[in-house]
mmCIF file of C-alpha atoms and ligand atoms in Angstrom:
data_model
loop_
_atom_site.group_PDB
_atom_site.id
_atom_site.type_symbol
_atom_site.label_atom_id
_atom_site.label_comp_id
_atom_site.label_asym_id
_atom_site.label_seq_id
_atom_site.Cartn_x
_atom_site.Cartn_y
_atom_site.Cartn_z
ATOM 1 C CA UNK A 1 10.969 7.322 -1.900
ATOM 2 C CA UNK A 2 10.693 4.687 -4.656
ATOM 3 C CA UNK A 3 7.602 2.593 -5.090
ATOM 4 C CA UNK A 4 8.497 -0.981 -4.204
ATOM 5 C CA UNK A 5 5.117 -2.720 -3.952
ATOM 6 C CA UNK A 6 4.089 -5.608 -6.167
ATOM 7 C CA UNK A 7 1.364 -4.848 -8.690
ATOM 8 C CA UNK A 8 -1.188 -6.974 -10.530
ATOM 9 C CA UNK A 9 1.246 -7.260 -13.405
ATOM 10 C CA UNK A 10 3.827 -8.957 -11.185
ATOM 11 C CA UNK A 11 1.660 -11.994 -10.454
ATOM 12 C CA UNK A 12 -0.273 -14.735 -12.282
ATOM 13 C CA UNK A 13 -4.018 -14.107 -11.964
ATOM 14 C CA UNK A 14 -5.449 -16.553 -14.508
ATOM 15 C CA UNK A 15 -7.968 -18.906 -12.944
ATOM 16 C CA UNK A 16 -7.376 -17.367 -9.515
ATOM 17 C CA UNK A 17 -10.019 -15.888 -7.222
ATOM 18 C CA UNK A 18 -8.942 -12.273 -6.868
ATOM 19 C CA UNK A 19 -10.521 -10.081 -4.184
ATOM 20 C CA UNK A 20 -10.209 -6.435 -5.208
ATOM 21 C CA UNK A 21 -10.751 -3.690 -2.643
ATOM 22 C CA UNK A 22 -12.101 -0.776 -4.681
ATOM 23 C CA UNK A 23 -13.268 2.638 -3.589
ATOM 24 C CA UNK A 24 -16.900 2.681 -4.675
ATOM 25 C CA UNK A 25 -17.824 5.216 -2.005
ATOM 26 C CA UNK A 26 -19.676 7.374 -4.537
ATOM 27 C CA UNK A 27 -22.273 10.084 -3.912
ATOM 28 C CA UNK A 28 -25.856 8.949 -4.602
ATOM 29 C CA UNK A 29 -28.947 11.055 -5.160
ATOM 30 C CA UNK A 30 -32.283 9.223 -5.432
ATOM 31 C CA UNK A 31 -30.364 6.032 -6.197
ATOM 32 C CA UNK A 32 -28.376 7.636 -9.017
ATOM 33 C CA UNK A 33 -24.579 8.017 -8.849
ATOM 34 C CA UNK A 34 -23.812 11.728 -9.180
ATOM 35 C CA UNK A 35 -20.011 11.582 -9.544
ATOM 36 C CA UNK A 36 -18.352 8.675 -11.361
ATOM 37 C CA UNK A 37 -14.709 9.684 -10.876
ATOM 38 C CA UNK A 38 -14.124 6.726 -8.537
ATOM 39 C CA UNK A 39 -15.852 4.218 -10.811
ATOM 40 C CA UNK A 40 -13.831 5.381 -13.795
ATOM 41 C CA UNK A 41 -10.702 5.140 -11.679
ATOM 42 C CA UNK A 42 -11.440 1.501 -10.827
ATOM 43 C CA UNK A 43 -12.043 0.282 -14.401
ATOM 44 C CA UNK A 44 -8.459 -0.321 -15.628
ATOM 45 C CA UNK A 45 -7.691 -2.842 -12.870
ATOM 46 C CA UNK A 46 -11.025 -4.629 -13.235
ATOM 47 C CA UNK A 47 -10.636 -4.850 -17.020
ATOM 48 C CA UNK A 48 -7.087 -6.154 -16.734
ATOM 49 C CA UNK A 49 -8.226 -8.905 -14.361
ATOM 50 C CA UNK A 50 -11.175 -9.880 -16.576
ATOM 51 C CA UNK A 51 -8.981 -9.923 -19.695
ATOM 52 C CA UNK A 52 -6.427 -12.084 -17.919
ATOM 53 C CA UNK A 53 -8.958 -14.686 -16.829
ATOM 54 C CA UNK A 54 -9.236 -13.997 -13.117
ATOM 55 C CA UNK A 55 -12.379 -14.551 -11.087
ATOM 56 C CA UNK A 56 -12.905 -10.958 -10.016
ATOM 57 C CA UNK A 57 -14.515 -10.414 -6.602
ATOM 58 C CA UNK A 58 -15.004 -6.725 -5.898
ATOM 59 C CA UNK A 59 -15.570 -5.188 -2.469
ATOM 60 C CA UNK A 60 -15.906 -1.669 -1.099
ATOM 61 C CA UNK A 61 -17.651 0.424 1.492
ATOM 62 C CA UNK A 62 -20.242 3.051 0.622
ATOM 63 C CA UNK A 63 -21.241 5.682 3.163
ATOM 64 C CA UNK A 64 -20.162 5.696 6.787
ATOM 65 C CA UNK A 65 -22.286 2.778 8.014
ATOM 66 C CA UNK A 66 -24.546 -0.095 6.973
ATOM 67 C CA UNK A 67 -27.364 2.110 5.685
ATOM 68 C CA UNK A 68 -26.334 2.117 2.012
ATOM 69 C CA UNK A 69 -26.136 -0.682 -0.513
ATOM 70 C CA UNK A 70 -23.706 -1.108 -3.399
ATOM 71 C CA UNK A 71 -26.432 -2.420 -5.689
ATOM 72 C CA UNK A 72 -26.589 0.785 -7.813
ATOM 73 C CA UNK A 73 -22.818 0.480 -8.289
ATOM 74 C CA UNK A 74 -23.149 -3.090 -9.593
ATOM 75 C CA UNK A 75 -25.711 -1.884 -12.153
ATOM 76 C CA UNK A 76 -23.620 1.048 -13.315
ATOM 77 C CA UNK A 77 -20.430 -1.041 -13.427
ATOM 78 C CA UNK A 78 -22.191 -3.650 -15.571
ATOM 79 C CA UNK A 79 -22.964 -0.893 -18.074
ATOM 80 C CA UNK A 80 -19.479 0.567 -17.962
ATOM 81 C CA UNK A 81 -17.794 -2.831 -18.397
ATOM 82 C CA UNK A 82 -20.382 -4.112 -20.843
ATOM 83 C CA UNK A 83 -20.438 -7.270 -18.772
ATOM 84 C CA UNK A 84 -22.622 -8.532 -15.949
ATOM 85 C CA UNK A 85 -21.420 -7.633 -12.477
ATOM 86 C CA UNK A 86 -23.263 -10.051 -10.208
ATOM 87 C CA UNK A 87 -24.346 -8.344 -7.008
ATOM 88 C CA UNK A 88 -23.947 -10.691 -4.023
ATOM 89 C CA UNK A 89 -26.716 -9.296 -1.827
ATOM 90 C CA UNK A 90 -25.695 -10.377 1.658
ATOM 91 C CA UNK A 91 -26.082 -8.596 4.983
ATOM 92 C CA UNK A 92 -23.110 -10.519 6.293
ATOM 93 C CA UNK A 93 -21.074 -9.373 3.281
ATOM 94 C CA UNK A 94 -19.315 -12.754 3.302
ATOM 95 C CA UNK A 95 -22.363 -14.905 4.149
ATOM 96 C CA UNK A 96 -24.024 -17.839 2.403
ATOM 97 C CA UNK A 97 -25.159 -15.746 -0.579
ATOM 98 C CA UNK A 98 -21.750 -14.285 -1.254
ATOM 99 C CA UNK A 99 -20.108 -17.691 -0.957
ATOM 100 C CA UNK A 100 -22.622 -19.214 -3.339
ATOM 101 C CA UNK A 101 -22.060 -16.419 -5.867
ATOM 102 C CA UNK A 102 -18.298 -16.923 -5.712
ATOM 103 C CA UNK A 103 -18.622 -20.723 -6.037
ATOM 104 C CA UNK A 104 -20.462 -20.279 -9.308
ATOM 105 C CA UNK A 105 -17.858 -18.036 -10.893
ATOM 106 C CA UNK A 106 -16.045 -18.900 -14.107
ATOM 107 C CA UNK A 107 -12.778 -17.283 -15.167
ATOM 108 C CA UNK A 108 -13.414 -13.680 -16.213
ATOM 109 C CA UNK A 109 -16.625 -13.342 -14.164
ATOM 110 C CA UNK A 110 -17.215 -10.417 -11.825
ATOM 111 C CA UNK A 111 -19.029 -10.434 -8.467
ATOM 112 C CA UNK A 112 -19.548 -7.409 -6.227
ATOM 113 C CA UNK A 113 -19.951 -7.984 -2.491
ATOM 114 C CA UNK A 114 -22.253 -5.832 -0.334
ATOM 115 C CA UNK A 115 -21.074 -2.667 1.478
ATOM 116 C CA UNK A 116 -18.265 -3.767 3.814
ATOM 117 C CA UNK A 117 -19.575 -1.382 6.484
ATOM 118 C CA UNK A 118 -22.557 -3.729 6.894
ATOM 119 C CA UNK A 119 -20.110 -5.447 9.225
ATOM 120 C CA UNK A 120 -19.373 -3.361 12.256
ATOM 121 C CA UNK A 121 -15.997 -5.103 12.584
ATOM 122 C CA UNK A 122 -14.835 -3.521 9.309
ATOM 123 C CA UNK A 123 -13.582 -0.219 10.688
ATOM 124 C CA UNK A 124 -12.106 -1.896 13.791
ATOM 125 C CA UNK A 125 -9.864 -4.139 11.686
ATOM 126 C CA UNK A 126 -11.106 -7.217 13.541
ATOM 127 C CA UNK A 127 -9.533 -10.592 12.719
ATOM 128 C CA UNK A 128 -12.759 -12.516 12.135
ATOM 129 C CA UNK A 129 -14.091 -10.403 9.247
ATOM 130 C CA UNK A 130 -10.613 -10.064 7.746
ATOM 131 C CA UNK A 131 -10.326 -13.871 7.685
ATOM 132 C CA UNK A 132 -13.780 -14.239 6.125
ATOM 133 C CA UNK A 133 -12.855 -11.836 3.336
ATOM 134 C CA UNK A 134 -9.558 -13.628 2.754
ATOM 135 C CA UNK A 135 -11.307 -17.008 2.643
ATOM 136 C CA UNK A 136 -13.060 -16.002 -0.589
ATOM 137 C CA UNK A 137 -9.838 -15.383 -2.472
ATOM 138 C CA UNK A 138 -6.398 -16.612 -3.501
ATOM 139 C CA UNK A 139 -5.097 -13.110 -4.117
ATOM 140 C CA UNK A 140 -5.901 -9.682 -2.664
ATOM 141 C CA UNK A 141 -5.592 -6.518 -4.710
ATOM 142 C CA UNK A 142 -5.911 -3.112 -3.095
ATOM 143 C CA UNK A 143 -6.987 -0.408 -5.516
ATOM 144 C CA UNK A 144 -8.944 1.752 -3.068
ATOM 145 C CA UNK A 145 -6.774 4.839 -2.824
ATOM 146 C CA UNK A 146 -9.589 6.767 -1.116
ATOM 147 C CA UNK A 147 -9.432 4.385 1.876
ATOM 148 C CA UNK A 148 -5.708 3.642 1.819
ATOM 149 C CA UNK A 149 -5.178 5.875 4.883
ATOM 150 C CA UNK A 150 -7.473 3.649 6.982
ATOM 151 C CA UNK A 151 -6.483 0.327 8.539
ATOM 152 C CA UNK A 152 -9.734 -1.587 8.122
ATOM 153 C CA UNK A 153 -10.488 -5.308 7.618
ATOM 154 C CA UNK A 154 -10.911 -4.899 3.857
ATOM 155 C CA UNK A 155 -7.833 -2.702 3.383
ATOM 156 C CA UNK A 156 -5.250 -3.982 5.869
ATOM 157 C CA UNK A 157 -6.556 -6.895 8.001
ATOM 158 C CA UNK A 158 -7.274 -9.123 5.014
ATOM 159 C CA UNK A 159 -3.634 -8.974 3.874
ATOM 160 C CA UNK A 160 -2.611 -11.035 6.929
ATOM 161 C CA UNK A 161 -4.608 -14.020 5.679
ATOM 162 C CA UNK A 162 -3.734 -14.219 1.975
ATOM 163 C CA UNK A 163 -0.375 -15.220 0.499
ATOM 164 C CA UNK A 164 -0.423 -12.538 -2.139
ATOM 165 C CA UNK A 165 -1.453 -8.890 -1.651
ATOM 166 C CA UNK A 166 -0.640 -6.421 -4.418
ATOM 167 C CA UNK A 167 -1.800 -3.049 -5.672
ATOM 168 C CA UNK A 168 -3.896 -2.128 -8.689
ATOM 169 C CA UNK A 169 -3.513 0.529 -11.368
ATOM 170 C CA UNK A 170 -5.424 3.286 -9.580
ATOM 171 C CA UNK A 171 -3.221 3.221 -6.493
ATOM 172 C CA UNK A 172 -0.139 3.219 -8.726
ATOM 173 C CA UNK A 173 -1.468 6.183 -10.682
ATOM 174 C CA UNK A 174 -2.388 8.167 -7.577
ATOM 175 C CA UNK A 175 1.015 7.578 -6.007
ATOM 176 C CA UNK A 176 2.758 8.504 -9.220
ATOM 177 C CA UNK A 177 0.987 11.839 -9.675
ATOM 178 C CA UNK A 178 0.906 12.865 -6.026
ATOM 179 C CA UNK A 179 4.362 11.425 -5.369
ATOM 180 C CA UNK A 180 6.058 13.048 -8.362
ATOM 181 C CA UNK A 181 4.381 16.361 -7.633
ATOM 182 C CA UNK A 182 5.463 16.439 -4.022
ATOM 183 C CA UNK A 183 8.787 14.650 -4.056
ATOM 184 C CA UNK A 184 10.135 15.399 -7.467
ATOM 185 C CA UNK A 185 8.348 18.523 -8.727
ATOM 186 C CA UNK A 186 9.253 20.459 -11.833
ATOM 187 C CA UNK A 187 9.672 23.999 -10.461
ATOM 188 C CA UNK A 188 8.218 26.472 -9.776
ATOM 189 C CA UNK A 189 6.044 24.320 -7.514
ATOM 190 C CA UNK A 190 2.916 26.055 -6.211
ATOM 191 C CA UNK A 191 0.568 24.522 -3.629
ATOM 192 C CA UNK A 192 -2.865 25.959 -2.948
ATOM 193 C CA UNK A 193 -4.633 25.137 0.290
ATOM 194 C CA UNK A 194 -8.159 26.140 1.197
ATOM 195 C CA UNK A 195 -11.182 24.736 2.941
ATOM 196 C CA UNK A 196 -12.700 25.419 6.282
ATOM 197 C CA UNK A 197 -10.092 24.836 8.960
ATOM 198 C CA UNK A 198 -6.404 25.379 9.615
ATOM 199 C CA UNK A 199 -6.457 22.550 12.142
ATOM 200 C CA UNK A 200 -7.311 20.008 9.404
ATOM 201 C CA UNK A 201 -4.298 21.041 7.364
ATOM 202 C CA UNK A 202 -1.631 21.828 9.933
ATOM 203 C CA UNK A 203 0.598 18.914 9.011
ATOM 204 C CA UNK A 204 0.106 19.557 5.294
ATOM 205 C CA UNK A 205 1.133 23.203 5.563
ATOM 206 C CA UNK A 206 4.154 22.277 7.608
ATOM 207 C CA UNK A 207 5.256 19.509 5.224
ATOM 208 C CA UNK A 208 4.617 21.471 2.035
ATOM 209 C CA UNK A 209 6.604 24.470 3.268
ATOM 210 C CA UNK A 210 9.670 22.227 2.994
ATOM 211 C CA UNK A 211 8.924 21.521 -0.649
ATOM 212 C CA UNK A 212 7.125 24.345 -2.478
ATOM 213 C CA UNK A 213 8.234 27.639 -3.980
ATOM 214 C CA UNK A 214 4.892 29.291 -3.294
ATOM 215 C CA UNK A 215 2.126 28.425 -0.835
ATOM 216 C CA UNK A 216 -1.273 29.998 -1.457
ATOM 217 C CA UNK A 217 -3.878 30.037 1.296
ATOM 218 C CA UNK A 218 -7.589 30.682 0.780
ATOM 219 C CA UNK A 219 -10.957 29.622 2.185
ATOM 220 C CA UNK A 220 -12.006 29.764 5.820
ATOM 221 C CA UNK A 221 -8.508 28.895 7.017
ATOM 222 C CA UNK A 222 -7.098 32.194 5.721
ATOM 223 C CA UNK A 223 -8.733 34.301 8.441
ATOM 224 C CA UNK A 224 -6.769 32.662 11.238
ATOM 225 C CA UNK A 225 -3.556 33.689 9.426
ATOM 226 C CA UNK A 226 -4.859 37.236 8.913
ATOM 227 C CA UNK A 227 -6.027 37.649 12.495
ATOM 228 C CA UNK A 228 -2.687 36.380 13.766
ATOM 229 C CA UNK A 229 -1.049 39.279 11.921
ATOM 230 C CA UNK A 230 -3.440 41.807 13.435
ATOM 231 C CA UNK A 231 -5.970 42.298 10.642
ATOM 232 C CA UNK A 232 -9.679 42.717 11.387
ATOM 233 C CA UNK A 233 -11.653 39.635 10.386
ATOM 234 C CA UNK A 234 -15.179 40.499 11.616
ATOM 235 C CA UNK A 235 -17.238 37.379 12.264
ATOM 236 C CA UNK A 236 -15.248 35.137 9.891
ATOM 237 C CA UNK A 237 -14.244 31.601 10.790
ATOM 238 C CA UNK A 238 -11.246 31.634 13.101
ATOM 239 C CA UNK A 239 -9.382 29.145 15.262
ATOM 240 C CA UNK A 240 -8.111 31.150 18.208
ATOM 241 C CA UNK A 241 -5.981 28.247 19.425
ATOM 242 C CA UNK A 242 -4.078 28.213 16.116
ATOM 243 C CA UNK A 243 -2.999 31.846 16.002
ATOM 244 C CA UNK A 244 0.503 31.071 17.255
ATOM 245 C CA UNK A 245 0.836 28.212 14.820
ATOM 246 C CA UNK A 246 -0.219 30.533 11.985
ATOM 247 C CA UNK A 247 2.573 32.957 12.912
ATOM 248 C CA UNK A 248 5.063 30.113 13.137
ATOM 249 C CA UNK A 249 4.172 28.997 9.614
ATOM 250 C CA UNK A 250 4.506 32.527 8.254
ATOM 251 C CA UNK A 251 7.939 32.694 9.863
ATOM 252 C CA UNK A 252 8.899 29.275 8.509
ATOM 253 C CA UNK A 253 7.962 30.428 4.998
ATOM 254 C CA UNK A 254 10.206 33.495 5.429
ATOM 255 C CA UNK A 255 13.095 31.407 6.693
ATOM 256 C CA UNK A 256 12.788 29.020 3.755
ATOM 257 C CA UNK A 257 12.310 31.717 1.146
ATOM 258 C CA UNK A 258 8.856 30.362 0.272
ATOM 259 C CA UNK A 259 6.329 32.891 -1.027
ATOM 260 C CA UNK A 260 3.346 32.712 1.322
ATOM 261 C CA UNK A 261 0.257 34.290 -0.211
ATOM 262 C CA UNK A 262 -2.819 35.291 1.783
ATOM 263 C CA UNK A 263 -5.960 37.089 0.565
ATOM 264 C CA UNK A 264 -5.576 40.843 -0.001
ATOM 265 C CA UNK A 265 -9.343 41.383 -0.295
ATOM 266 C CA UNK A 266 -12.508 39.395 0.330
ATOM 267 C CA UNK A 267 -16.131 38.823 -0.609
ATOM 268 C CA UNK A 268 -18.079 39.128 2.625
ATOM 269 C CA UNK A 269 -21.656 39.029 3.954
ATOM 270 C CA UNK A 270 -23.395 39.694 7.252
ATOM 271 C CA UNK A 271 -24.694 36.123 7.463
ATOM 272 C CA UNK A 272 -23.748 32.640 6.222
ATOM 273 C CA UNK A 273 -26.106 32.750 3.237
ATOM 274 C CA UNK A 274 -25.950 32.858 -0.552
ATOM 275 C CA UNK A 275 -26.553 36.620 -0.710
ATOM 276 C CA UNK A 276 -25.065 39.417 -2.836
ATOM 277 C CA UNK A 277 -21.461 39.794 -1.604
ATOM 278 C CA UNK A 278 -19.765 42.964 -0.396
ATOM 279 C CA UNK A 279 -16.158 43.301 -1.630
ATOM 280 C CA UNK A 280 -13.691 44.658 0.928
ATOM 281 C CA UNK A 281 -11.033 47.249 0.093
ATOM 282 C CA UNK A 282 -8.160 45.368 1.644
ATOM 283 C CA UNK A 283 -7.293 42.510 4.018
ATOM 284 C CA UNK A 284 -9.555 43.894 6.744
ATOM 285 C CA UNK A 285 -13.140 42.732 7.111
ATOM 286 C CA UNK A 286 -15.659 45.205 8.560
ATOM 287 C CA UNK A 287 -17.292 44.435 11.917
ATOM 288 C CA UNK A 288 -20.390 42.237 11.634
ATOM 289 C CA UNK A 289 -19.245 40.738 8.327
ATOM 290 C CA UNK A 290 -17.781 37.323 7.544
ATOM 291 C CA UNK A 291 -15.424 36.404 4.755
ATOM 292 C CA UNK A 292 -16.990 33.802 2.474
ATOM 293 C CA UNK A 293 -14.704 34.019 -0.561
ATOM 294 C CA UNK A 294 -11.477 35.656 -1.687
ATOM 295 C CA UNK A 295 -11.912 38.992 -3.493
ATOM 296 C CA UNK A 296 -11.125 39.999 -7.086
ATOM 297 C CA UNK A 297 -7.652 41.446 -6.321
ATOM 298 C CA UNK A 298 -6.759 38.190 -4.600
ATOM 299 C CA UNK A 299 -8.025 36.214 -7.585
ATOM 300 C CA UNK A 300 -5.574 38.143 -9.743
ATOM 301 C CA UNK A 301 -2.717 37.731 -7.308
ATOM 302 C CA UNK A 302 -3.280 33.978 -7.089
ATOM 303 C CA UNK A 303 -3.816 33.509 -10.839
ATOM 304 C CA UNK A 304 -0.571 35.347 -11.421
ATOM 305 C CA UNK A 305 1.337 33.013 -9.095
ATOM 306 C CA UNK A 306 -0.211 29.955 -10.762
ATOM 307 C CA UNK A 307 0.406 31.198 -14.311
ATOM 308 C CA UNK A 308 4.156 30.566 -14.295
ATOM 309 C CA UNK A 309 4.107 27.397 -12.215
ATOM 310 C CA UNK A 310 5.230 24.071 -13.621
ATOM 311 C CA UNK A 311 3.667 21.973 -10.867
ATOM 312 C CA UNK A 312 0.474 22.890 -9.008
ATOM 313 C CA UNK A 313 -1.187 20.919 -6.229
ATOM 314 C CA UNK A 314 -4.531 22.082 -4.884
ATOM 315 C CA UNK A 315 -6.545 20.961 -1.883
ATOM 316 C CA UNK A 316 -9.554 22.865 -0.520
ATOM 317 C CA UNK A 317 -11.870 25.508 -2.014
ATOM 318 C CA UNK A 318 -11.137 29.249 -1.818
ATOM 319 C CA UNK A 319 -14.551 30.035 -0.375
ATOM 320 C CA UNK A 320 -18.027 28.663 0.157
ATOM 321 C CA UNK A 321 -18.202 27.362 -3.407
ATOM 322 C CA UNK A 322 -21.556 25.701 -2.727
ATOM 323 C CA UNK A 323 -23.033 29.257 -2.780
ATOM 324 C CA UNK A 324 -23.118 30.731 -6.280
ATOM 325 C CA UNK A 325 -22.255 34.186 -4.955
ATOM 326 C CA UNK A 326 -19.143 32.859 -3.270
ATOM 327 C CA UNK A 327 -17.716 30.419 -5.812
ATOM 328 C CA UNK A 328 -15.775 33.060 -7.785
ATOM 329 C CA UNK A 329 -12.427 32.568 -6.075
ATOM 330 C CA UNK A 330 -12.610 28.806 -6.476
ATOM 331 C CA UNK A 331 -13.495 29.242 -10.163
ATOM 332 C CA UNK A 332 -10.612 31.694 -10.639
ATOM 333 C CA UNK A 333 -8.097 29.238 -9.182
ATOM 334 C CA UNK A 334 -9.509 26.335 -11.220
ATOM 335 C CA UNK A 335 -9.324 28.459 -14.362
ATOM 336 C CA UNK A 336 -5.761 29.590 -13.678
ATOM 337 C CA UNK A 337 -4.749 25.961 -13.180
ATOM 338 C CA UNK A 338 -6.556 24.893 -16.347
ATOM 339 C CA UNK A 339 -4.695 27.606 -18.310
ATOM 340 C CA UNK A 340 -1.257 26.953 -16.798
ATOM 341 C CA UNK A 341 1.353 25.012 -18.737
ATOM 342 C CA UNK A 342 1.914 22.824 -15.696
ATOM 343 C CA UNK A 343 1.253 19.447 -14.136
ATOM 344 C CA UNK A 344 -1.915 20.095 -12.160
ATOM 345 C CA UNK A 345 -2.988 17.782 -9.377
ATOM 346 C CA UNK A 346 -6.206 18.113 -7.411
ATOM 347 C CA UNK A 347 -6.419 16.507 -3.973
ATOM 348 C CA UNK A 348 -9.756 14.714 -3.663
ATOM 349 C CA UNK A 349 -12.762 15.669 -1.581
ATOM 350 C CA UNK A 350 -14.222 19.145 -1.910
ATOM 351 C CA UNK A 351 -11.687 20.520 -4.369
ATOM 352 C CA UNK A 352 -12.262 17.575 -6.712
ATOM 353 C CA UNK A 353 -16.015 18.076 -6.412
ATOM 354 C CA UNK A 354 -15.617 21.830 -7.020
ATOM 355 C CA UNK A 355 -13.430 21.330 -10.095
ATOM 356 C CA UNK A 356 -15.903 18.836 -11.559
ATOM 357 C CA UNK A 357 -19.033 20.843 -10.714
ATOM 358 C CA UNK A 358 -17.471 23.990 -12.177
ATOM 359 C CA UNK A 359 -16.578 22.149 -15.382
ATOM 360 C CA UNK A 360 -12.751 22.104 -15.213
ATOM 361 C CA UNK A 361 -12.393 18.365 -14.577
ATOM 362 C CA UNK A 362 -10.954 17.408 -17.946
ATOM 363 C CA UNK A 363 -8.459 20.289 -17.868
ATOM 364 C CA UNK A 364 -6.444 18.916 -14.947
ATOM 365 C CA UNK A 365 -3.579 16.438 -15.160
ATOM 366 C CA UNK A 366 -4.887 14.361 -12.276
ATOM 367 C CA UNK A 367 -7.857 14.523 -9.928
ATOM 368 C CA UNK A 368 -7.287 12.311 -6.936
ATOM 369 C CA UNK A 369 -10.049 9.909 -5.878
ATOM 370 C CA UNK A 370 -9.018 10.252 -2.246
ATOM 371 C CA UNK A 371 -9.615 13.363 -0.117
ATOM 372 C CA UNK A 372 -8.356 12.161 3.257
ATOM 373 C CA UNK A 373 -5.789 9.838 1.689
ATOM 374 C CA UNK A 374 -4.286 12.543 -0.528
ATOM 375 C CA UNK A 375 -4.121 14.916 2.448
ATOM 376 C CA UNK A 376 -2.263 12.322 4.515
ATOM 377 C CA UNK A 377 0.029 11.742 1.578
ATOM 378 C CA UNK A 378 0.684 15.493 1.355
ATOM 379 C CA UNK A 379 1.440 15.417 5.081
ATOM 380 C CA UNK A 380 4.238 12.987 4.279
ATOM 381 C CA UNK A 381 2.601 10.051 6.082
ATOM 382 C CA UNK A 382 2.718 6.432 4.992
ATOM 383 C CA UNK A 383 -0.653 4.999 4.027
ATOM 384 C CA UNK A 384 -1.386 1.726 5.920
ATOM 385 C CA UNK A 385 -3.373 0.221 3.016
ATOM 386 C CA UNK A 386 -0.251 0.480 0.880
ATOM 387 C CA UNK A 387 2.320 -0.431 3.523
ATOM 388 C CA UNK A 388 0.453 -3.745 4.039
ATOM 389 C CA UNK A 389 1.017 -4.943 0.440
ATOM 390 C CA UNK A 390 3.814 -7.302 -0.692
ATOM 391 C CA UNK A 391 7.140 -5.725 -1.544
ATOM 392 C CA UNK A 392 8.762 -6.391 -4.908
HETATM 393 P P1 LIG B 1 -12.462 21.262 3.731
HETATM 394 O O1 LIG B 1 -13.351 20.045 3.887
HETATM 395 O O2 LIG B 1 -11.671 21.609 4.914
HETATM 396 O O3 LIG B 1 -11.686 21.230 2.443
HETATM 397 O O4 LIG B 1 -13.468 22.458 3.616
HETATM 398 C C1 LIG B 1 -14.375 22.602 2.587
HETATM 399 C C2 LIG B 1 -15.498 23.440 3.085
HETATM 400 O O5 LIG B 1 -14.966 24.690 3.508
HETATM 401 C C3 LIG B 1 -16.512 23.742 2.005
HETATM 402 O O6 LIG B 1 -17.736 23.163 2.364
HETATM 403 C C4 LIG B 1 -16.574 25.256 2.009
HETATM 404 O O7 LIG B 1 -17.889 25.742 1.943
HETATM 405 C C5 LIG B 1 -15.960 25.635 3.339
HETATM 406 N N1 LIG B 1 -15.408 26.994 3.322
HETATM 407 C C6 LIG B 1 -14.511 27.485 2.452
HETATM 408 N N2 LIG B 1 -14.292 28.790 2.694
HETATM 409 C C7 LIG B 1 -15.070 29.146 3.741
HETATM 410 C C8 LIG B 1 -15.289 30.358 4.447
HETATM 411 N N3 LIG B 1 -14.668 31.473 4.086
HETATM 412 N N4 LIG B 1 -16.147 30.326 5.474
HETATM 413 C C9 LIG B 1 -16.788 29.189 5.804
HETATM 414 N N5 LIG B 1 -16.632 28.012 5.179
HETATM 415 C C10 LIG B 1 -15.777 27.980 4.154
#
């Protein structure tokens, strides 16, 4: 699966109005951006366009709806770029204010449009808003990996109304790291999947079993696999309607000669709270208890499997890492990855947050900026925001 999409380096951008779809969907607390991974990821493309004399018009969504503004992002970006990023405050996103701001631009200037979700058409990929976005620009650049799995006006629709639609550096980088890891891994290739639910990761498990040498399962999804094999799981998370699927996957791993690792002990509690954990003796969880993290023997087992790997891909925490008493398994996996002499790739979302919060961020080869998008990529799906771009 070669990458055959045109990039910003394949086209002339000087003097052109370039609309760049970024992923500025960053977490905010009291108006302050608490994780800048996505902003950092966007900088190389923006800098390239500034340096090459484009008129740079940035757009993104933030949050699920119209309730948030991108103004704090424009301020922070101005600092990071050491250059004014003009915020085009405009409820219509592409209304009179935005148009006026774009009219005034000189080559090398940067304007940021308001949250694209201020327009309810955005997520429905409606023609009208796509056309409005396209009308601002000569060229469209998609660099929003985190939204590349969604066909929205600002990711897919807009490409129908511009002559040139290419990808930026972040999308190229994400596809390179995730793509090489999954399609061309240096072996042994170990994948680690955690998080709450099996049902969210069914297609990923199935796809990765065709590719990995070892698949490690942790987090809430592990209990469905354990119950399916007849272990006691107390009051742990379980998806009864996935028990058969769990057995199928265990069988598939056997048939393919893939090592399939499940927890051999757990940290449990009687309620879903950050309380002192009880460590179980083995796979079984006593009645009235729920598994909230993998146990110490499991940490060792998993660290051992990661130690000799040459490629490791991780998506989903090993337990309720938001609780200090139940973040040990997630820390152990992060540490084993940090210590391994391997290419280490973190799918976005919760695992990226966990790795950063726990202080292992700079020890990984690549931390994806896209949770949902990296999962769909790991499922083997094509991402519509990338499919829509011009081929080389
Ligand atoms: P996901 O979004 O599927 O990656 O799931 C991440 C969420 O799964 C985090 O908020 C974790 O707290 C949660 N989680 C992980 N392990 C468990 C568990 N054993 N029981 C309940 N929730 C869990």
